[in-house]
PDB file of C-alpha atoms in Angstrom:
ATOM      1  CA  PHE A   1      -6.137  -6.387   3.056  1.00  0.00           C
ATOM      2  CA  LYS A   2      -4.489  -4.987  -0.062  1.00  0.00           C
ATOM      3  CA  ALA A   3      -6.041  -5.305  -3.494  1.00  0.00           C
ATOM      4  CA  THR A   4      -3.456  -6.656  -5.907  1.00  0.00           C
ATOM      5  CA  LYS A   5      -3.448  -7.551  -9.561  1.00  0.00           C
ATOM      6  CA  PRO A   6      -3.493 -11.279 -10.268  1.00  0.00           C
ATOM      7  CA  GLU A   7       0.002 -12.649 -10.699  1.00  0.00           C
ATOM      8  CA  SER A   8      -0.896 -13.909 -14.159  1.00  0.00           C
ATOM      9  CA  GLU A   9      -1.706 -10.349 -15.261  1.00  0.00           C
ATOM     10  CA  MET A  10       1.684  -9.181 -13.975  1.00  0.00           C
ATOM     11  CA  GLN A  11       3.396 -12.043 -15.784  1.00  0.00           C
ATOM     12  CA  ALA A  12       1.474 -11.268 -18.983  1.00  0.00           C
ATOM     13  CA  THR A  13       2.546  -7.618 -18.843  1.00  0.00           C
ATOM     14  CA  VAL A  14       6.182  -8.553 -18.305  1.00  0.00           C
ATOM     15  CA  LYS A  15       5.979 -11.116 -21.109  1.00  0.00           C
ATOM     16  CA  ARG A  16       4.565  -8.555 -23.563  1.00  0.00           C
ATOM     17  CA  VAL A  17       7.285  -6.060 -22.679  1.00  0.00           C
ATOM     18  CA  GLN A  18       9.924  -8.794 -23.108  1.00  0.00           C
ATOM     19  CA  GLY A  19       8.457  -9.597 -26.527  1.00  0.00           C
ATOM     20  CA  ALA A  20       8.702  -5.956 -27.589  1.00  0.00           C
ATOM     21  CA  LEU A  21      12.290  -5.759 -26.310  1.00  0.00           C
ATOM     22  CA  ASN A  22      13.178  -8.877 -28.297  1.00  0.00           C
ATOM     23  CA  LYS A  23      11.832  -7.314 -31.507  1.00  0.00           C
ATOM     24  CA  ILE A  24      13.006  -3.734 -31.061  1.00  0.00           C
ATOM     25  CA  THR A  25      15.465  -2.225 -33.514  1.00  0.00           C
ATOM     26  CA  PRO A  26      16.297   1.405 -34.238  1.00  0.00           C
ATOM     27  CA  GLU A  27      13.895   1.245 -37.216  1.00  0.00           C
ATOM     28  CA  LYS A  28      11.030  -0.147 -35.084  1.00  0.00           C
ATOM     29  CA  TYR A  29      11.849   1.880 -31.981  1.00  0.00           C
ATOM     30  CA  ASN A  30       8.896   4.310 -31.950  1.00  0.00           C
ATOM     31  CA  GLU A  31       6.281   1.652 -32.645  1.00  0.00           C
ATOM     32  CA  LEU A  32       7.597  -0.901 -30.147  1.00  0.00           C
ATOM     33  CA  PHE A  33       8.376   1.655 -27.449  1.00  0.00           C
ATOM     34  CA  GLN A  34       4.791   2.887 -27.688  1.00  0.00           C
ATOM     35  CA  GLN A  35       3.589  -0.715 -27.411  1.00  0.00           C
ATOM     36  CA  MET A  36       5.739  -1.259 -24.300  1.00  0.00           C
ATOM     37  CA  TRP A  37       4.440   1.924 -22.710  1.00  0.00           C
ATOM     38  CA  GLU A  38       0.829   0.986 -23.462  1.00  0.00           C
ATOM     39  CA  ASP A  39       1.378  -2.460 -21.946  1.00  0.00           C
ATOM     40  CA  LEU A  40       2.872  -0.942 -18.809  1.00  0.00           C
ATOM     41  CA  ASN A  41       0.258   1.802 -18.649  1.00  0.00           C
ATOM     42  CA  GLU A  42      -2.514  -0.778 -19.126  1.00  0.00           C
ATOM     43  CA  PHE A  43      -1.182  -2.425 -15.999  1.00  0.00           C
ATOM     44  CA  ASN A  44      -1.970   0.908 -14.348  1.00  0.00           C
ATOM     45  CA  LEU A  45       1.272   1.128 -12.438  1.00  0.00           C
ATOM     46  CA  TYR A  46       0.260   4.277 -10.604  1.00  0.00           C
ATOM     47  CA  ASP A  47      -2.921   2.673  -9.325  1.00  0.00           C
ATOM     48  CA  VAL A  48      -1.880  -0.778  -8.106  1.00  0.00           C
ATOM     49  CA  ASP A  49      -0.356  -1.962  -4.883  1.00  0.00           C
ATOM     50  CA  ASP A  50       3.167  -0.566  -4.649  1.00  0.00           C
ATOM     51  CA  ASP A  51       4.777  -3.990  -4.207  1.00  0.00           C
ATOM     52  CA  ASP A  52       3.210  -5.271  -7.427  1.00  0.00           C
ATOM     53  CA  ALA A  53       4.189  -2.185  -9.396  1.00  0.00           C
ATOM     54  CA  MET A  54       7.711  -2.244  -7.985  1.00  0.00           C
ATOM     55  CA  ASN A  55       7.998  -5.908  -8.976  1.00  0.00           C
ATOM     56  CA  VAL A  56       6.908  -5.225 -12.567  1.00  0.00           C
ATOM     57  CA  LEU A  57       9.181  -2.189 -12.891  1.00  0.00           C
ATOM     58  CA  ASP A  58      12.101  -4.104 -11.397  1.00  0.00           C
ATOM     59  CA  GLN A  59      11.615  -6.897 -13.925  1.00  0.00           C
ATOM     60  CA  VAL A  60      11.339  -4.422 -16.809  1.00  0.00           C
ATOM     61  CA  ILE A  61      14.472  -2.584 -15.678  1.00  0.00           C
ATOM     62  CA  GLY A  62      16.272  -5.909 -15.402  1.00  0.00           C
ATOM     63  CA  MET A  63      15.231  -6.911 -18.918  1.00  0.00           C
ATOM     64  CA  ILE A  64      16.347  -3.585 -20.398  1.00  0.00           C
ATOM     65  CA  PHE A  65      19.638  -3.779 -18.532  1.00  0.00           C
ATOM     66  CA  GLU A  66      20.319  -7.371 -19.629  1.00  0.00           C
ATOM     67  CA  LYS A  67      19.504  -6.517 -23.249  1.00  0.00           C
ATOM     68  CA  ALA A  68      21.920  -3.560 -23.122  1.00  0.00           C
ATOM     69  CA  LEU A  69      24.677  -5.771 -21.730  1.00  0.00           C
ATOM     70  CA  GLY A  70      23.944  -8.609 -24.150  1.00  0.00           C
ATOM     71  CA  GLU A  71      23.702  -6.406 -27.228  1.00  0.00           C
ATOM     72  CA  PRO A  72      26.375  -3.710 -26.818  1.00  0.00           C
ATOM     73  CA  SER A  73      25.870  -2.403 -30.359  1.00  0.00           C
ATOM     74  CA  TYR A  74      22.308  -1.432 -29.314  1.00  0.00           C
ATOM     75  CA  SER A  75      23.164  -0.263 -25.795  1.00  0.00           C
ATOM     76  CA  ASN A  76      22.376   3.372 -26.705  1.00  0.00           C
ATOM     77  CA  MET A  77      18.909   2.324 -27.834  1.00  0.00           C
ATOM     78  CA  TYR A  78      18.278   0.488 -24.557  1.00  0.00           C
ATOM     79  CA  ALA A  79      19.501   3.522 -22.625  1.00  0.00           C
ATOM     80  CA  ASP A  80      16.989   5.593 -24.626  1.00  0.00           C
ATOM     81  CA  ILE A  81      14.231   3.141 -23.701  1.00  0.00           C
ATOM     82  CA  ALA A  82      15.043   3.507 -20.011  1.00  0.00           C
ATOM     83  CA  ARG A  83      15.193   7.296 -20.291  1.00  0.00           C
ATOM     84  CA  HIS A  84      11.914   7.496 -22.187  1.00  0.00           C
ATOM     85  CA  LEU A  85      10.173   5.167 -19.719  1.00  0.00           C
ATOM     86  CA  CYS A  86      11.397   7.378 -16.896  1.00  0.00           C
ATOM     87  CA  ASP A  87      10.181  10.516 -18.718  1.00  0.00           C
ATOM     88  CA  PHE A  88       6.784   8.952 -19.451  1.00  0.00           C
ATOM     89  CA  ALA A  89       6.451   7.720 -15.864  1.00  0.00           C
ATOM     90  CA  THR A  90       7.229  11.176 -14.515  1.00  0.00           C
ATOM     91  CA  ALA A  91       4.718  12.794 -16.887  1.00  0.00           C
ATOM     92  CA  VAL A  92       1.965  10.342 -15.919  1.00  0.00           C
ATOM     93  CA  SER A  93       2.674  10.891 -12.245  1.00  0.00           C
ATOM     94  CA  GLN A  94       2.361  14.648 -12.729  1.00  0.00           C
ATOM     95  CA  GLU A  95      -0.751  14.352 -14.922  1.00  0.00           C
ATOM     96  CA  THR A  96      -2.560  12.208 -12.377  1.00  0.00           C
ATOM     97  CA  GLY A  97      -1.537  14.578  -9.607  1.00  0.00           C
ATOM     98  CA  ASN A  98      -0.549  11.512  -7.659  1.00  0.00           C
ATOM     99  CA  ARG A  99       2.495  12.616  -5.693  1.00  0.00           C
ATOM    100  CA  ASP A 100       2.402   9.278  -3.877  1.00  0.00           C
ATOM    101  CA  ALA A 101       2.901   7.277  -7.076  1.00  0.00           C
ATOM    102  CA  LYS A 102       5.847   5.503  -5.490  1.00  0.00           C
ATOM    103  CA  PRO A 103       6.687   3.076  -8.332  1.00  0.00           C
ATOM    104  CA  LEU A 104       6.757   5.818 -10.939  1.00  0.00           C
ATOM    105  CA  GLN A 105       8.679   8.281  -8.811  1.00  0.00           C
ATOM    106  CA  HIS A 106      11.269   5.649  -7.997  1.00  0.00           C
ATOM    107  CA  PHE A 107      11.749   4.315 -11.521  1.00  0.00           C
ATOM    108  CA  ARG A 108      14.921   6.319 -12.005  1.00  0.00           C
ATOM    109  CA  LYS A 109      16.243   5.360  -8.573  1.00  0.00           C
ATOM    110  CA  MET A 110      15.559   1.683  -9.298  1.00  0.00           C
ATOM    111  CA  LEU A 111      17.473   1.955 -12.576  1.00  0.00           C
ATOM    112  CA  LEU A 112      20.417   3.723 -10.933  1.00  0.00           C
ATOM    113  CA  ASP A 113      20.468   1.125  -8.148  1.00  0.00           C
ATOM    114  CA  ARG A 114      20.629  -1.626 -10.766  1.00  0.00           C
ATOM    115  CA  CYS A 115      23.530   0.138 -12.506  1.00  0.00           C
ATOM    116  CA  GLN A 116      25.368   0.542  -9.198  1.00  0.00           C
ATOM    117  CA  THR A 117      24.858  -3.117  -8.280  1.00  0.00           C
ATOM    118  CA  GLU A 118      26.063  -4.279 -11.694  1.00  0.00           C
ATOM    119  CA  PHE A 119      29.101  -1.992 -11.502  1.00  0.00           C
ATOM    120  CA  GLU A 120      30.030  -3.256  -8.041  1.00  0.00           C
ATOM    121  CA  THR A 121      29.508  -6.884  -9.062  1.00  0.00           C
ATOM    122  CA  ARG A 122      31.703  -6.525 -12.131  1.00  0.00           C
ATOM    123  CA  LEU A 123      34.326  -4.588 -10.177  1.00  0.00           C
ATOM    124  CA  VAL A 124      34.631  -7.432  -7.646  1.00  0.00           C
ATOM    125  CA  CYS A 125      35.055  -9.914 -10.511  1.00  0.00           C
ATOM    126  CA  LEU A 126      37.967  -8.017 -12.089  1.00  0.00           C
ATOM    127  CA  PRO A 127      41.465  -9.383 -11.539  1.00  0.00           C
ATOM    128  CA  ASP A 128      43.686  -7.395  -9.161  1.00  0.00           C
ATOM    129  CA  ASP A 129      46.386  -7.072 -11.800  1.00  0.00           C
ATOM    130  CA  PRO A 130      45.436  -4.341 -14.323  1.00  0.00           C
ATOM    131  CA  ASP A 131      47.411  -6.204 -17.035  1.00  0.00           C
ATOM    132  CA  GLU A 132      45.001  -9.158 -16.729  1.00  0.00           C
ATOM    133  CA  ARG A 133      41.856  -7.034 -17.331  1.00  0.00           C
TER     134      ARG A 133
END
């Protein structure tokens, strides 16, 4: 038997992060990034069942990635969000001394996997003729 967070709590966390991502601008970056981190940290990602934490992180990575693709003029800001989340996750993992904090340790890998998948998907969709690209 594994103790897991209620699905509604996971959904609420993801929804709050999505709300912050929808409002974020370079001017509001610090405030809204801090809010996102607090929401994710409140979910206690390093202390929940790995599958739940991986699910939340996967959804958050997906949202950041989709925002970067959908708003290319802010893509640098979304890349900064991903980098800062990775940095914060690493710091928390080290602070807690929890070397088995699988979701936090794999945040960067999950992000890179998403980038690789997106690259491969888009590459397959490109026409064979370079003049048609």
